[in-house]
Coordinates of C-alpha atoms and ligand atoms in Angstrom, one line a residue:
X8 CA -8.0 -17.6 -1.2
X9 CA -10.5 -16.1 0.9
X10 CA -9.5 -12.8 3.6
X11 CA -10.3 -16.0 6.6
X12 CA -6.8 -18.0 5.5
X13 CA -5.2 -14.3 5.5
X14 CA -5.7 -13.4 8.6
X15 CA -3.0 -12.2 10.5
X16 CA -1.8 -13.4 14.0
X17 CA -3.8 -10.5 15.5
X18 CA -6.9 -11.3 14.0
X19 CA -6.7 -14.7 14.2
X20 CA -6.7 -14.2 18.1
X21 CA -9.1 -11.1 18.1
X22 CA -6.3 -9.4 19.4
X23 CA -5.8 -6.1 18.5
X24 CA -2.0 -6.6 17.7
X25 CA -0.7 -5.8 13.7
X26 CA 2.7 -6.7 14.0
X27 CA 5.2 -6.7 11.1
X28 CA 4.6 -9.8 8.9
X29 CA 8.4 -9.5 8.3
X30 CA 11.6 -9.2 9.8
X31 CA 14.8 -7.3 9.2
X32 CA 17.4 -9.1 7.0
X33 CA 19.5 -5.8 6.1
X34 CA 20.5 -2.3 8.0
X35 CA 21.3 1.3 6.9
X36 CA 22.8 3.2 9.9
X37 CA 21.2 6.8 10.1
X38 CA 21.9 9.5 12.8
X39 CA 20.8 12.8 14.1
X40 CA 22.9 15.6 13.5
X41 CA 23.6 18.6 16.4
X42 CA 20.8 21.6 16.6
X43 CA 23.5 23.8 15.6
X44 CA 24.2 21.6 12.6
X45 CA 19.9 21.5 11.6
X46 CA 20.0 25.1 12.1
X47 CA 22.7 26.0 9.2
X48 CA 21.2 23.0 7.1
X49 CA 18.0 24.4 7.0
X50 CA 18.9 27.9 6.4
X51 CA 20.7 26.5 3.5
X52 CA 17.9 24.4 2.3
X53 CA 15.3 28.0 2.4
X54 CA 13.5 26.1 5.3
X55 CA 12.3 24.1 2.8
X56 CA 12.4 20.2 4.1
X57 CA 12.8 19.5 -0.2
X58 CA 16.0 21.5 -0.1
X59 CA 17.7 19.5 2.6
X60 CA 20.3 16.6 2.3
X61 CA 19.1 13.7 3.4
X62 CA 22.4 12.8 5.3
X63 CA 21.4 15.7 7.6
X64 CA 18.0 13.7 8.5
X65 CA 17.6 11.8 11.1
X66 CA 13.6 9.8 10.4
X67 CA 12.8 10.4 7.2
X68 CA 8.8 11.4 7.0
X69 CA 9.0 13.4 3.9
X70 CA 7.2 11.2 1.5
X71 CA 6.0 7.4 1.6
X72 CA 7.1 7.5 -2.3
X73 CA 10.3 5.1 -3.4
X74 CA 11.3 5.0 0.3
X75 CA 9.8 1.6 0.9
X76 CA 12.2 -1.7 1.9
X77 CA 12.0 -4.4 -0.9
X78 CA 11.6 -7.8 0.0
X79 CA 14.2 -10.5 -0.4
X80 CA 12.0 -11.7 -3.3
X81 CA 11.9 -8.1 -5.0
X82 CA 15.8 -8.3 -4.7
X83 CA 16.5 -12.2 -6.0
X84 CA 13.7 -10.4 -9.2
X85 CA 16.0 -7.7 -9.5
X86 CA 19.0 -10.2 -10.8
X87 CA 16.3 -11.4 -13.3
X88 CA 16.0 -8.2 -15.1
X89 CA 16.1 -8.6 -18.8
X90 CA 17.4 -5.9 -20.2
X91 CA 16.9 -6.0 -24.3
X92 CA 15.0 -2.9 -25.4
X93 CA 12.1 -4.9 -26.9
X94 CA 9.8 -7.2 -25.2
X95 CA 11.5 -8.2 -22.1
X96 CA 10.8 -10.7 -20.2
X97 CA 9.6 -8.8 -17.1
X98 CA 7.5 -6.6 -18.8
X99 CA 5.0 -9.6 -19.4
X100 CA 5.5 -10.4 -15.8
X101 CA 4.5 -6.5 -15.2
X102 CA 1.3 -6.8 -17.8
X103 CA -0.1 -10.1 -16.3
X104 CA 0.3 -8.8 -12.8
X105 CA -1.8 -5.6 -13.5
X106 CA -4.2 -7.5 -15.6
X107 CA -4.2 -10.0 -12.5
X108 CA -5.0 -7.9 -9.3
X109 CA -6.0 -4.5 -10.7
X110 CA -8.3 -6.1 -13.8
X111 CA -7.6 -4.0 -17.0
X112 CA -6.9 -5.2 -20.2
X113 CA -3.9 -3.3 -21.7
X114 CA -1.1 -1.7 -19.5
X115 CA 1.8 1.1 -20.4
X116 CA 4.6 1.5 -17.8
X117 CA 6.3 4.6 -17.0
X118 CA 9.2 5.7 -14.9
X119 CA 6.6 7.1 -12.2
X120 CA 3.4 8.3 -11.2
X121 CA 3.4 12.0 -13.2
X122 CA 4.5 10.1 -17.0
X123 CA 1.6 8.5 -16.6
X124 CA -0.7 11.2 -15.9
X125 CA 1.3 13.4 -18.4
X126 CA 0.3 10.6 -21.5
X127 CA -3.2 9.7 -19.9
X128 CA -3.9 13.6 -20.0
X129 CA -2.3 14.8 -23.1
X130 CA -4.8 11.6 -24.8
X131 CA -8.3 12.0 -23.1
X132 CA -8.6 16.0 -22.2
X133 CA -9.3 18.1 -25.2
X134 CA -8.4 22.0 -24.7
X135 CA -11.1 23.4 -22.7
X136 CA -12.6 20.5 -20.9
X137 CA -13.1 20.2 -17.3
X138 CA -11.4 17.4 -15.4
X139 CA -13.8 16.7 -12.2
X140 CA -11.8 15.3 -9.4
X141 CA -11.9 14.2 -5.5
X142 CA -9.6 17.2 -4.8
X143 CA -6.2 17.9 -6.5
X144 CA -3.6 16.7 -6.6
X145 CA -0.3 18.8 -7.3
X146 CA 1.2 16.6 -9.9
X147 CA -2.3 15.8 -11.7
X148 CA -3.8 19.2 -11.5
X149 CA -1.1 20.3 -13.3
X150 CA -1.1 17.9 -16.2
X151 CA -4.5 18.5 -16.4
X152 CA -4.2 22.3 -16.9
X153 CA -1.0 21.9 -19.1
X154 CA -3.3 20.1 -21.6
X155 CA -5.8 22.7 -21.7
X156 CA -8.4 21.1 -18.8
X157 CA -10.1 22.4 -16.0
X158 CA -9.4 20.4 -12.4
X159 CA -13.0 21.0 -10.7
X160 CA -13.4 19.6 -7.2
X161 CA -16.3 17.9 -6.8
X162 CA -14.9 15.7 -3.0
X163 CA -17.9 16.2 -0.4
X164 CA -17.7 19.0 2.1
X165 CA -16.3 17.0 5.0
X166 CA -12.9 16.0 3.2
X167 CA -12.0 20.3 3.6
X168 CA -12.7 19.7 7.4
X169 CA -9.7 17.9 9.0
X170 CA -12.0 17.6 12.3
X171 CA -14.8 15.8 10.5
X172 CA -14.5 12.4 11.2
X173 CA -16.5 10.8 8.6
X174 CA -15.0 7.4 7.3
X175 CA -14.6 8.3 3.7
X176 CA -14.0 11.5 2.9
X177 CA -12.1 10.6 -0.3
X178 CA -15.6 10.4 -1.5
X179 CA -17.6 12.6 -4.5
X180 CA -20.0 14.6 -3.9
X181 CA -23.0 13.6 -5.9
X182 CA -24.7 16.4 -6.4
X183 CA -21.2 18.7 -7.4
X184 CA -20.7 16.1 -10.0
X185 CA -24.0 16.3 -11.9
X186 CA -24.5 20.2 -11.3
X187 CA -21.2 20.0 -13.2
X188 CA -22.4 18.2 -15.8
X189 CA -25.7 20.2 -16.2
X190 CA -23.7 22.8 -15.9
X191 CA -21.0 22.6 -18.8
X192 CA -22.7 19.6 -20.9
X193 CA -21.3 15.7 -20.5
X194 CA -19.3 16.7 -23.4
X195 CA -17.3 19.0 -22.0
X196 CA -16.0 16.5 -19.4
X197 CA -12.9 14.9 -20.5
X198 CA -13.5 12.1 -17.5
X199 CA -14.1 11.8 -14.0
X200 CA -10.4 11.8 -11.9
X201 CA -10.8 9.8 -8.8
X202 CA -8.3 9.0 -6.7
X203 CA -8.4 6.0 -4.0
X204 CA -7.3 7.6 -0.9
X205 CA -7.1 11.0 -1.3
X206 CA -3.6 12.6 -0.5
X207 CA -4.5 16.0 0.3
X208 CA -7.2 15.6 2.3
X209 CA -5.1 13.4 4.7
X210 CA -5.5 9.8 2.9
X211 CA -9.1 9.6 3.4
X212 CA -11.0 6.5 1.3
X213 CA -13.6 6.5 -1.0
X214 CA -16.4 4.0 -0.1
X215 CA -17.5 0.9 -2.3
X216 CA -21.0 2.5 -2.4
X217 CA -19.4 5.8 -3.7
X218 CA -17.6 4.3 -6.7
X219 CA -20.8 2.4 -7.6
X220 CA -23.0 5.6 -7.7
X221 CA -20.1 7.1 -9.7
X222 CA -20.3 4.4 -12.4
X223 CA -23.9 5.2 -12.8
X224 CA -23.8 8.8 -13.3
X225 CA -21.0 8.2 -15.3
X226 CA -22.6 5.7 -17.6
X227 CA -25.9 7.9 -18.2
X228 CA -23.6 10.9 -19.1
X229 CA -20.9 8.8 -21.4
X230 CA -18.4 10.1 -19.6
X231 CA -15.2 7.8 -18.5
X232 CA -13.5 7.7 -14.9
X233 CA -9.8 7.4 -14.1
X234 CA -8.4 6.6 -11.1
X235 CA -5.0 7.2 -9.4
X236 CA -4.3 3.9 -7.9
X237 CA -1.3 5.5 -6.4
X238 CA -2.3 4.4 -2.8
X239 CA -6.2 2.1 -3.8
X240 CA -4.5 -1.1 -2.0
X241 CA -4.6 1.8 0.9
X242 CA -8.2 2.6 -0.2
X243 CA -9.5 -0.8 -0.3
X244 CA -7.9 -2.0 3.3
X245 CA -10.4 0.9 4.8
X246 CA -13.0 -0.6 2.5
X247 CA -13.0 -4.2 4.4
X248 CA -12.5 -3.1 8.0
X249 CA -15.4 0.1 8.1
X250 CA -18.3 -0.6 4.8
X251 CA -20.6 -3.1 5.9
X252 CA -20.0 -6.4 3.9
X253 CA -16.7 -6.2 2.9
X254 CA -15.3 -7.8 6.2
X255 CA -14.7 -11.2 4.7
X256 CA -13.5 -10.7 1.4
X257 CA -9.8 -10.1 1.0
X258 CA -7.6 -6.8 -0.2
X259 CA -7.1 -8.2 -3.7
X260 CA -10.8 -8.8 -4.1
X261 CA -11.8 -5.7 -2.8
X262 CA -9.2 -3.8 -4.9
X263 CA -10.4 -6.1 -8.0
X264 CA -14.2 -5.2 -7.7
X265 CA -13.1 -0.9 -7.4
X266 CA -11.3 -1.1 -10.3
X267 CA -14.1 -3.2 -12.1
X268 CA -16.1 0.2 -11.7
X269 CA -13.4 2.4 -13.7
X270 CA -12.2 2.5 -17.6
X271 CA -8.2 3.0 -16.4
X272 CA -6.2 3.6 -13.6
X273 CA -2.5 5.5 -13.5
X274 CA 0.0 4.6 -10.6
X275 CA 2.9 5.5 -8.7
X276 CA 3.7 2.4 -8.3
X277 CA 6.6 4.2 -5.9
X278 CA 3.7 4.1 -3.0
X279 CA 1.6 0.9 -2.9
X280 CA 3.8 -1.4 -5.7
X281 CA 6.7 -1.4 -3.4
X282 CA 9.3 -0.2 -5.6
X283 CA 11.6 2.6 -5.6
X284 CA 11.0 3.3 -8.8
X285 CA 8.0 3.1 -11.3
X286 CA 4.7 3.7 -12.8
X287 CA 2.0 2.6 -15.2
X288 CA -1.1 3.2 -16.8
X289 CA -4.1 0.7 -17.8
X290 CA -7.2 0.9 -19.6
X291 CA -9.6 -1.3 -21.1
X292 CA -10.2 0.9 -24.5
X293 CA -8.0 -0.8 -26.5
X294 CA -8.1 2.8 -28.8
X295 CA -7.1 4.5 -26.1
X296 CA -4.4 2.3 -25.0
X297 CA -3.3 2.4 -28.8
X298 CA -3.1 6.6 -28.5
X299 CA -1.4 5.9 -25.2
X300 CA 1.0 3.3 -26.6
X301 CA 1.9 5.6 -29.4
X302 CA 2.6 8.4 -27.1
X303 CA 4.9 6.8 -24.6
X304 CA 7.8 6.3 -27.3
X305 CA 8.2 10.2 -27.4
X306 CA 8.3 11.0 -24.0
X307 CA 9.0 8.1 -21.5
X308 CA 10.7 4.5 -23.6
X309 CA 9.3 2.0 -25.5
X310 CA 6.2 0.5 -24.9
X311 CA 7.5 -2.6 -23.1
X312 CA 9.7 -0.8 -20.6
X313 CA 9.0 3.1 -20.7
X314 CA 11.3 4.7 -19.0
X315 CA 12.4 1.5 -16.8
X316 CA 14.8 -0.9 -16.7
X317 CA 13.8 -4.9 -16.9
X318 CA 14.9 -5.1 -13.4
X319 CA 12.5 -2.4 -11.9
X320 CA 10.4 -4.0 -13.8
X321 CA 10.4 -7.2 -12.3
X322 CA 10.5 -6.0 -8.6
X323 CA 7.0 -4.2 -9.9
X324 CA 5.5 -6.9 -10.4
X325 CA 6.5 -8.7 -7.5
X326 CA 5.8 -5.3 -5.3
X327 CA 2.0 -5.8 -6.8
X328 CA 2.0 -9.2 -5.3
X329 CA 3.1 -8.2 -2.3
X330 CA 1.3 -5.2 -1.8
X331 CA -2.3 -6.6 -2.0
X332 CA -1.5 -8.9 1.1
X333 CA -4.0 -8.7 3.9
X334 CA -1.5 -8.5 6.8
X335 CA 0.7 -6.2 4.8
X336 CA -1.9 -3.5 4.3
X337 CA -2.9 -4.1 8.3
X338 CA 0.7 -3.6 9.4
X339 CA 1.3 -0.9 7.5
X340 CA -1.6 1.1 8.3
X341 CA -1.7 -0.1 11.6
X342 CA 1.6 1.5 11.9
X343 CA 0.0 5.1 11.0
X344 CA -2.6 4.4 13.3
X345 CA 0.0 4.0 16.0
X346 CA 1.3 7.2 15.7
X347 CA -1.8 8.8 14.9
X348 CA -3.2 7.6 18.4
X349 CA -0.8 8.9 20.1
X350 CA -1.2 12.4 18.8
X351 CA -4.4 12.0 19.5
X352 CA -4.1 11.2 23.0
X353 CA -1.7 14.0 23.1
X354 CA -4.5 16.2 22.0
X355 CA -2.5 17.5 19.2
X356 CA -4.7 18.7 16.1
X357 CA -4.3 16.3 13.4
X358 CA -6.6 15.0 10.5
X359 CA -9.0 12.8 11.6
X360 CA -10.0 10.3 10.8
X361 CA -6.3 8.5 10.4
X362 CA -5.8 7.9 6.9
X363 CA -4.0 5.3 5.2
X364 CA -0.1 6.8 4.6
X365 CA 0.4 9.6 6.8
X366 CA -0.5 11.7 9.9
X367 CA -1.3 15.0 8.7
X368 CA -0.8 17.9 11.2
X369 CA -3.1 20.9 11.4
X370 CA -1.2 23.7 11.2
X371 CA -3.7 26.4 11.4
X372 CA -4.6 24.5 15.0
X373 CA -1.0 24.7 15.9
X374 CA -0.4 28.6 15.0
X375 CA -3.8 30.2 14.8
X376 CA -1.1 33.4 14.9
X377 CA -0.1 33.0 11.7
X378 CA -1.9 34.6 8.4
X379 CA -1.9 31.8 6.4
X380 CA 0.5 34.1 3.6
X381 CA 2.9 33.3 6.3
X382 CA 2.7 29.4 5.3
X383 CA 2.2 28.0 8.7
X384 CA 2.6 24.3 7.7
X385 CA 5.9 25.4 6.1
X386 CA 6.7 26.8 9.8
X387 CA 6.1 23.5 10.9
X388 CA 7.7 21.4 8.8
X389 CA 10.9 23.5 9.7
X390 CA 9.9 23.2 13.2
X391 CA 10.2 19.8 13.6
X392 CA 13.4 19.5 11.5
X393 CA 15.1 22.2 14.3
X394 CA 13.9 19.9 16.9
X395 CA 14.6 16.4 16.1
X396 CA 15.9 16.2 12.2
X397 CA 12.6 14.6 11.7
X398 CA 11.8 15.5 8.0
X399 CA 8.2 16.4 6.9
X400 CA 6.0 18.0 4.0
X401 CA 4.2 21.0 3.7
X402 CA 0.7 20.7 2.6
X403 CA -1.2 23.8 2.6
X404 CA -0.7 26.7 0.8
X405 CA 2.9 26.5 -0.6
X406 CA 1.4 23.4 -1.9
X407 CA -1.2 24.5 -3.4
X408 CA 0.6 27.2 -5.7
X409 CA -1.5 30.1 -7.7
X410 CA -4.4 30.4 -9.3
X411 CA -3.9 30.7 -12.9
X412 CA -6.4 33.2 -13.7
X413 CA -5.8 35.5 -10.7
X414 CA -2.2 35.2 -9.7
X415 CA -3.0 35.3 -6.1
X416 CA -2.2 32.2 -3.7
X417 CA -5.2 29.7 -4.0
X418 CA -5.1 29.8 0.4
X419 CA -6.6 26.1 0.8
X420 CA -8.6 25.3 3.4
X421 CA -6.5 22.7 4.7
X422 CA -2.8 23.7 5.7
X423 CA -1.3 20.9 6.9
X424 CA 1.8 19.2 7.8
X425 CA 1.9 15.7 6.5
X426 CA 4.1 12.7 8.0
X427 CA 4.3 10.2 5.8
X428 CA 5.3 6.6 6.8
X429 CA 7.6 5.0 4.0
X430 CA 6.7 0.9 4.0
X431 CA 8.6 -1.7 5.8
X432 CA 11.4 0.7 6.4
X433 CA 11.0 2.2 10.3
X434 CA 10.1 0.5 13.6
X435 CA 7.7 1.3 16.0
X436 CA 10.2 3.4 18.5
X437 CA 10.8 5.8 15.5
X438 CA 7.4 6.3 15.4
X439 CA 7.3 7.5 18.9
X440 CA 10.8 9.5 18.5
X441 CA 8.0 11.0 15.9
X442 CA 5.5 11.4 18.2
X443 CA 7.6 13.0 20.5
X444 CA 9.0 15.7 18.4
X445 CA 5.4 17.0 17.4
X446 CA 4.0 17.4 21.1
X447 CA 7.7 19.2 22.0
X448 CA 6.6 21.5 18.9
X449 CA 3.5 22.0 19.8
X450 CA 4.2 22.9 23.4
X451 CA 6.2 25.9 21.7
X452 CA 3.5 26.8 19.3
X453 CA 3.1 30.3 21.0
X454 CA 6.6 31.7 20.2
X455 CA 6.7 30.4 16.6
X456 CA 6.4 33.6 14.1
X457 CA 5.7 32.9 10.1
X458 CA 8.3 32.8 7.1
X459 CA 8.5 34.8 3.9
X460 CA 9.0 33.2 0.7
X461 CA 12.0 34.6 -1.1
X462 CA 12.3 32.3 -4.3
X463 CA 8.8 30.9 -6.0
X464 CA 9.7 28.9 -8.9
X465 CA 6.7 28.7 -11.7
X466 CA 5.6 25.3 -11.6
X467 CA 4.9 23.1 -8.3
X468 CA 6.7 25.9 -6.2
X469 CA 6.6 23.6 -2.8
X470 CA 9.7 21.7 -4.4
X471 CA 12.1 24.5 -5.0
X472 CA 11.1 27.4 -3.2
X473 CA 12.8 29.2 0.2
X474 CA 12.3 31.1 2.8
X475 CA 13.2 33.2 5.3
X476 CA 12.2 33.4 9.2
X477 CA 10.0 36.8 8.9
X478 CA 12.2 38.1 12.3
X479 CA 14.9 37.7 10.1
X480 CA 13.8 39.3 6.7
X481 CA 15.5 42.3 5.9
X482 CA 18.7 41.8 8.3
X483 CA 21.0 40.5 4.9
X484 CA 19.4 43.6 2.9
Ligands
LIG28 C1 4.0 12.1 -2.4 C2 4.3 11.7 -3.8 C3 3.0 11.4 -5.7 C4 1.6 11.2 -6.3 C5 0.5 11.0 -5.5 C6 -0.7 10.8 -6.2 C7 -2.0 10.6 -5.4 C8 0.2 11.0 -8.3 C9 1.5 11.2 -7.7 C10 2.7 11.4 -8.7 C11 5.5 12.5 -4.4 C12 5.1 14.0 -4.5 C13 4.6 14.5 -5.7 C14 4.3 15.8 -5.8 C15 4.4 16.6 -4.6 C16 5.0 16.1 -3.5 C17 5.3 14.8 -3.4 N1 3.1 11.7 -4.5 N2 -0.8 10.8 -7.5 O1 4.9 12.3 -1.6 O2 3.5 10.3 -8.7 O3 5.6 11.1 -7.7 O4 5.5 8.9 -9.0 O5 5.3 11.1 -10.2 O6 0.6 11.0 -4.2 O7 2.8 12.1 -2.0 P1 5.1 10.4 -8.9

């Protein structure tokens, strides 16, 4: 099929239009509790939006991971499930759709996105190795220091500037990557981690051109590149609309060709695959994939269902179907866009440009007042919960934890707020009840003070820890 039979309604028309290619076939009723009733949840929760029930929120904007709708289809698959413990049915169904629309040869699943980078990182990073990277990732970073490694960011300049609007700021920095190697020797590089659409930087894409120069350096220096697929379909959407040439062809070739420049990819297949549960890892090394296969028995299942049941598996593999559409990915980022744009028209500081999953609020341009030890995007986060039970993530420096050697708070240069749009799940209106609680926020920016954290838990600390408002501290001593 080529991308001209895809296009949408929209398109077709040159209108600028991105409706749904769906429609609503099943409800779940939510509703917004009193302020008086968000005020005690969140003190309960340590103002910490991870802590909070999710009967006491009213939009849910906390992560676009497992909080997607399934299709009819992925439902009718889920009755299919075979369930023996060896060789089901739907894990072939799972393999030959990887091997189909992301292009490697041998696939593992998991039960999400962190199994995967736990087995690929316990395999390929000897102790003492640096893992390169287009900036962390909480979950990765850690699996690559828990098996000895290094993270090194080597993402260009622009992606730590959220008012940089250069189209794809997911990409490596040429230069930072072979100083590196000069640097510490080829050798001592277990592999290049690229991920397509970069999370923390505000789901910014990494260009065609980028990924091609990558392979080359790579190549020269024998060194092997990974990539978190987690949100590529994302990645390769930006790809066809803003890199000259890629217009025509469709998601699924674009996604197909990226890949083709890498020797694996893991997923959290709880973002792009649709499901709400799931993961997997693929590489073409059939070694490797041997090491890998050998390793999922101890920690994750069998290697024909790790850690899932023949039923997720099956919705996977429809999800992956489903998820490389053309007028899916343009609905669904369109619908970020939407909110994004409003913000903007608002004048509200957000990343820019709009990435793929989420609007990321700049928190240090909300509450230039507070130290950044007083977690400003934590402040918001709680902020907007108060308001409207709108539910967000803290991306700054809770986020981004200690640094192992020093102790000391690693103080990012980003601190942001992140709204993150699950899939198929909310309309258009919740996006401006959305849009609406940020600019009432933001009007009150001046007479928001900072919190303290009272419980840091050792590893990623954003999930568990709490807080207390800092004109509060002290009055329960
Ligand atoms: C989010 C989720 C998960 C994720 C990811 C990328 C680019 C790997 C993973 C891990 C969930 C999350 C995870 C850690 C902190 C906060 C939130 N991202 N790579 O909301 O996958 O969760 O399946 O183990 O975004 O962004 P998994």
């Amino acid at each position: 099929m080529t991308a001209s039979t895809l296009k949408t309604f929209g398109q077709q028309l040159s209108r600028r239009s991105w409706a749904e290619p769906w429609k609503i076939k099943a409800v779940e009723p939510i509703h917004m509790i009193t302020q008086e009733e968000r005020l005690r949840a969140l003190g309960e929760a340590g103002y910490n939006t991870f802590l909070l029930r999710s009967e006491d929120v009213y939009i849910d904007l906390l992560t676009d991971s497992g909080t997607g709708a399934m299709s009819d289809r992925q439902w009718a698959g889920m009755m299919m499930g075979d369930e023996s413990y060896a060789g089901s049915k739907n894990f072939y169904r799972l393999e030959g759709a990887v091997q189909n629309y992301y292009g490697y040869q041998h696939m593992v699943p998991t039960h999400q996105g962190r199994g995967a980078e736990h087995l690929l990182s316990q395999t390929a990073i000897k102790s003492g190795q640096y893992v390169p990277g287009n900036m962390y990732f909480t979950t990765t970073r850690l699996h690559h220091e828990l098996a000895g490694g290094t993270f090194v960011d080597v993402i260009i300049d622009q992606a730590h500037d959220p008012n940089d609007e250069y189209p794809f700021k997911g990409n490596v920095d040429l230069d930072k990557l072979e100083s590196l190697i000069k640097e510490v020797g080829a050798e001592n590089i277990a592999y290049l981690s690229l991920a397509g659409t970069v999370n923390m930087a505000g789901g910014q894409p990494v260009s065609m051109a980028n990924v091609r120069q990558l392979r080359e350096i790579c190549d020269r220096s024998g060194i092997r590149i990974f990539l978190d697929a987690t949100r590529m379909v994302e990645n390769a959407y930006f790809i066809q609309v803003q890199e000259d040439g890629y217009a025509d062809k469709s998601i699924a070739e674009i996604l197909k060709e990226f890949c083709s420049c890498t020797d694996g990819a893991w997923m959290s297949a709880k973002k792009d695959n649709l499901v709400n549960i799931g993961g997997w890892l693929a590489v073409n090394d059939f070694d490797l994939f041997d090491a890998l296969r050998n390793l999922v028995v101890v920690y994750e299942g069998l290697h024909t269902y790790g850690g899932l049941a023949g039923r997720d598996m099956e919705a996977l593999a429809i999800g992956i179907e489903e998820a490389v559409q053309d007028d899916h990915v343009r609905s669904r980022v369109g619908q970020v866009l939407y909110l994004g744009e409003l913000l903007l028209d608002w004048k509200i500081p957000i990343v820019k440009p709009i990435g793929g999953h989420a609007i990321f609020l700049d928190a240090r341009g909300f509450y230039p007042h507070i130290p950044q030890d007083q977690f400003p995007a934590q402040v918001l986060t709680a902020q907007l919960y108060l308001d409207s039970g709108v539910r967000a993530m803290e991306r700054g420096n809770v986020s981004a934890g200690r640094d192992p050697q020093t102790g000391d708070h690693r103080y990012p240069a980003l601190e942001l707020t992140r709204l993150a749009i699950p899939r198929r799940v909310y309309t258009q209106a919740h996006m401006d009840v959305a849009a609406e609680t940020v600019k009432t926020v933001h009007d009150a920016r001046q007479q928001t003070s900072g919190l303290k954290m009272v419980y840091e838990p050792k590893n990623l600390r954003f999930f568990q820890a709490r807080f207390e408002p800092l004109d509060m501290v002290g009055q329960h001593e």
